[in-house]
């Protein structure tokens, strides 16, 4: 990787955070799969398109884009070497020949100008230090008339029973969050205000920000979901006696097809002039 503007994020996603996502790739993909229909419905990738997937992680959405774009192609860009290693392995295993990956900081990477018809991202655009600069760089990569479609989280907070459950979990495990945890949450929420979204997309036309509610699968069953949630806080064991409290909080969401909690995201679309 040559140019890096977001060195803290590069450290996190090539360190413990990236390692967690790489280890739990299947879980994260199951958790985020509910977003795919809305994202690709809006992106309207057509056969022959050239697609850029920003912050592609382990590449689940890059492979979807590549299949929709054939005989075109999809390129996943990400700052995390361990996640791209997973992406390349899954792409080879699934025999997707028209998907490729680049390890780069999407805020500053010199993408070939006008090389893409569509830019997509499933939660990979919140981590830039300078969002406006990053979206300008992505606009440069799009051809005139090219489309941008991404999802990012709505504001965190106790707006729904599900959000309250997750907040309870974070409180129990992480009573004094370290600087890294605070930075991760701040980045995750950096685009949760629609006015801020419109501001950083000032160079685009037809900007739309729509709320979408999705079901995120947190585990096969309650113990599995608790184990996954705990794994996100390494070195911070659950205080004694609190396990039952957590299991009880998650039980209302247990279904035959996993522990499912609703989550609010913004579906954002725009066009490069
Ligand atoms: C929340 S994860 C989402 C991953 C993937 N889109 C998915 O849905 O599974 C965010 C991703 O953005 C990547 N990322 C963060 N900052 C980046 C940057 N400046 N340039 C490229 N990728 C970045 C991270 O490495 C990580 O893979």
mmCIF file of N, CA, C and O and ligand atoms in Angstrom, residues 6 9 13 21 29 32 54-58 61 77-80 83 104-107 122-124 126-128 188, ligand 1:
data_model
loop_
_atom_site.group_PDB
_atom_site.id
_atom_site.type_symbol
_atom_site.label_atom_id
_atom_site.label_comp_id
_atom_site.label_asym_id
_atom_site.label_seq_id
_atom_site.Cartn_x
_atom_site.Cartn_y
_atom_site.Cartn_z
ATOM 1 N N UNK A 6 -5.268 7.616 6.188
ATOM 2 C CA UNK A 6 -5.979 7.188 7.401
ATOM 3 C C UNK A 6 -5.145 6.150 8.156
ATOM 4 O O UNK A 6 -5.499 4.971 8.208
ATOM 5 N N UNK A 9 -6.840 4.111 11.047
ATOM 6 C CA UNK A 9 -7.741 3.057 10.560
ATOM 7 C C UNK A 9 -6.925 1.921 9.940
ATOM 8 O O UNK A 9 -7.253 0.747 10.108
ATOM 9 N N UNK A 13 -7.417 -1.856 11.147
ATOM 10 C CA UNK A 13 -7.938 -2.893 10.246
ATOM 11 C C UNK A 13 -6.857 -3.874 9.794
ATOM 12 O O UNK A 13 -7.156 -4.909 9.197
ATOM 13 N N UNK A 21 -12.581 -9.388 12.251
ATOM 14 C CA UNK A 21 -13.477 -9.497 11.087
ATOM 15 C C UNK A 21 -13.070 -10.678 10.202
ATOM 16 O O UNK A 21 -13.927 -11.394 9.679
ATOM 17 N N UNK A 29 -20.758 -11.711 7.596
ATOM 18 C CA UNK A 29 -21.525 -11.769 6.344
ATOM 19 C C UNK A 29 -22.988 -12.097 6.620
ATOM 20 O O UNK A 29 -23.886 -11.520 6.002
ATOM 21 N N UNK A 32 -24.672 -8.987 8.049
ATOM 22 C CA UNK A 32 -24.885 -7.859 7.138
ATOM 23 C C UNK A 32 -25.665 -8.224 5.874
ATOM 24 O O UNK A 32 -25.990 -7.348 5.077
ATOM 25 N N UNK A 54 -16.073 -0.200 -2.250
ATOM 26 C CA UNK A 54 -15.172 0.535 -1.346
ATOM 27 C C UNK A 54 -15.249 -0.020 0.078
ATOM 28 O O UNK A 54 -16.331 -0.165 0.634
ATOM 29 N N UNK A 55 -14.083 -0.302 0.663
ATOM 30 C CA UNK A 55 -14.038 -0.919 1.995
ATOM 31 C C UNK A 55 -14.695 -2.287 1.908
ATOM 32 O O UNK A 55 -15.553 -2.636 2.702
ATOM 33 N N UNK A 56 -14.235 -3.068 0.916
ATOM 34 C CA UNK A 56 -14.932 -4.322 0.547
ATOM 35 C C UNK A 56 -14.749 -5.420 1.568
ATOM 36 O O UNK A 56 -15.451 -6.430 1.541
ATOM 37 N N UNK A 57 -13.799 -5.251 2.508
ATOM 38 C CA UNK A 57 -13.574 -6.284 3.519
ATOM 39 C C UNK A 57 -13.277 -7.624 2.877
ATOM 40 O O UNK A 57 -12.440 -7.730 1.966
ATOM 41 N N UNK A 58 -13.986 -8.667 3.328
ATOM 42 C CA UNK A 58 -13.727 -10.019 2.818
ATOM 43 C C UNK A 58 -14.422 -10.273 1.479
ATOM 44 O O UNK A 58 -14.464 -11.421 1.011
ATOM 45 N N UNK A 61 -19.648 -8.577 -1.006
ATOM 46 C CA UNK A 61 -20.399 -7.719 -1.936
ATOM 47 C C UNK A 61 -19.651 -7.532 -3.264
ATOM 48 O O UNK A 61 -20.286 -7.318 -4.303
ATOM 49 N N UNK A 77 -11.764 -2.557 -3.090
ATOM 50 C CA UNK A 77 -10.617 -1.851 -2.525
ATOM 51 C C UNK A 77 -10.776 -1.821 -1.013
ATOM 52 O O UNK A 77 -11.880 -1.571 -0.503
ATOM 53 N N UNK A 78 -9.685 -2.108 -0.308
ATOM 54 C CA UNK A 78 -9.745 -2.108 1.153
ATOM 55 C C UNK A 78 -8.355 -1.836 1.708
ATOM 56 O O UNK A 78 -7.344 -2.130 1.070
ATOM 57 N N UNK A 79 -8.339 -1.284 2.938
ATOM 58 C CA UNK A 79 -7.078 -0.914 3.578
ATOM 59 C C UNK A 79 -6.513 -2.072 4.403
ATOM 60 O O UNK A 79 -5.409 -1.984 4.926
ATOM 61 N N UNK A 80 -7.286 -3.174 4.504
ATOM 62 C CA UNK A 80 -6.935 -4.278 5.403
ATOM 63 C C UNK A 80 -6.371 -5.489 4.656
ATOM 64 O O UNK A 80 -7.103 -6.184 3.935
ATOM 65 N N UNK A 83 -8.138 -8.923 5.608
ATOM 66 C CA UNK A 83 -9.476 -9.102 5.026
ATOM 67 C C UNK A 83 -9.382 -9.365 3.524
ATOM 68 O O UNK A 83 -10.130 -10.173 2.973
ATOM 69 N N UNK A 104 -5.584 -0.566 -0.650
ATOM 70 C CA UNK A 104 -5.327 0.870 -0.787
ATOM 71 C C UNK A 104 -6.250 1.658 0.121
ATOM 72 O O UNK A 104 -7.301 1.161 0.546
ATOM 73 N N UNK A 105 -5.851 2.889 0.410
ATOM 74 C CA UNK A 105 -6.690 3.823 1.159
ATOM 75 C C UNK A 105 -7.572 4.547 0.137
ATOM 76 O O UNK A 105 -7.071 5.356 -0.659
ATOM 77 N N UNK A 106 -8.861 4.261 0.150
ATOM 78 C CA UNK A 106 -9.760 4.773 -0.888
ATOM 79 C C UNK A 106 -9.886 6.293 -0.862
ATOM 80 O O UNK A 106 -10.305 6.896 -1.849
ATOM 81 N N UNK A 107 -9.500 6.932 0.249
ATOM 82 C CA UNK A 107 -9.589 8.399 0.315
ATOM 83 C C UNK A 107 -8.598 9.061 -0.639
ATOM 84 O O UNK A 107 -8.881 10.118 -1.206
ATOM 85 N N UNK A 122 -20.820 -1.502 1.304
ATOM 86 C CA UNK A 122 -21.649 -1.983 2.429
ATOM 87 C C UNK A 122 -20.882 -1.635 3.707
ATOM 88 O O UNK A 122 -20.046 -2.382 4.180
ATOM 89 N N UNK A 123 -21.145 -0.435 4.199
ATOM 90 C CA UNK A 123 -20.542 -0.018 5.467
ATOM 91 C C UNK A 123 -19.038 0.176 5.423
ATOM 92 O O UNK A 123 -18.372 -0.001 6.450
ATOM 93 N N UNK A 124 -18.497 0.582 4.282
ATOM 94 C CA UNK A 124 -17.045 0.759 4.185
ATOM 95 C C UNK A 124 -16.611 2.195 3.980
ATOM 96 O O UNK A 124 -15.433 2.447 3.723
ATOM 97 N N UNK A 126 -17.391 4.894 6.234
ATOM 98 C CA UNK A 126 -17.519 5.758 7.418
ATOM 99 C C UNK A 126 -16.174 6.101 8.038
ATOM 100 O O UNK A 126 -16.102 6.929 8.936
ATOM 101 N N UNK A 127 -15.092 5.434 7.614
ATOM 102 C CA UNK A 127 -13.852 5.466 8.391
ATOM 103 C C UNK A 127 -12.829 6.479 7.896
ATOM 104 O O UNK A 127 -11.694 6.466 8.322
ATOM 105 N N UNK A 128 -13.239 7.332 6.955
ATOM 106 C CA UNK A 128 -12.294 8.311 6.413
ATOM 107 C C UNK A 128 -12.143 9.487 7.377
ATOM 108 O O UNK A 128 -13.127 9.933 7.972
ATOM 109 N N UNK A 188 -17.671 4.713 13.218
ATOM 110 C CA UNK A 188 -18.854 3.989 12.766
ATOM 111 C C UNK A 188 -20.046 4.936 12.614
ATOM 112 O O UNK A 188 -20.857 4.795 11.706
HETATM 113 C C1 LIG B 1 -17.440 -2.322 8.652
HETATM 114 S S1 LIG B 1 -16.241 -3.074 7.593
HETATM 115 C C2 LIG B 1 -17.253 -3.534 6.196
HETATM 116 C C3 LIG B 1 -16.595 -4.558 5.313
HETATM 117 C C4 LIG B 1 -17.406 -5.030 4.101
HETATM 118 N N1 LIG B 1 -17.879 -3.922 3.277
HETATM 119 C C5 LIG B 1 -18.555 -5.902 4.509
HETATM 120 O O1 LIG B 1 -19.706 -5.515 4.305
HETATM 121 O O2 LIG B 1 -18.300 -7.000 5.026
HETATM 122 C C6 LIG B 1 -15.373 -1.638 6.998
HETATM 123 C C7 LIG B 1 -14.278 -1.906 5.991
HETATM 124 O O3 LIG B 1 -13.747 -0.656 5.528
HETATM 125 C C8 LIG B 1 -12.342 -0.794 5.381
HETATM 126 N N2 LIG B 1 -11.714 0.547 5.396
HETATM 127 C C9 LIG B 1 -11.626 1.394 6.449
HETATM 128 N N3 LIG B 1 -10.992 2.522 6.075
HETATM 129 C C10 LIG B 1 -10.681 2.390 4.747
HETATM 130 C C11 LIG B 1 -10.021 3.225 3.783
HETATM 131 N N4 LIG B 1 -9.549 4.430 4.108
HETATM 132 N N5 LIG B 1 -9.873 2.756 2.507
HETATM 133 C C12 LIG B 1 -10.331 1.522 2.165
HETATM 134 N N6 LIG B 1 -10.974 0.699 3.045
HETATM 135 C C13 LIG B 1 -11.147 1.124 4.307
HETATM 136 C C14 LIG B 1 -11.946 -1.689 6.530
HETATM 137 O O4 LIG B 1 -10.681 -2.292 6.362
HETATM 138 C C15 LIG B 1 -13.102 -2.692 6.553
HETATM 139 O O5 LIG B 1 -12.846 -3.811 5.749
#
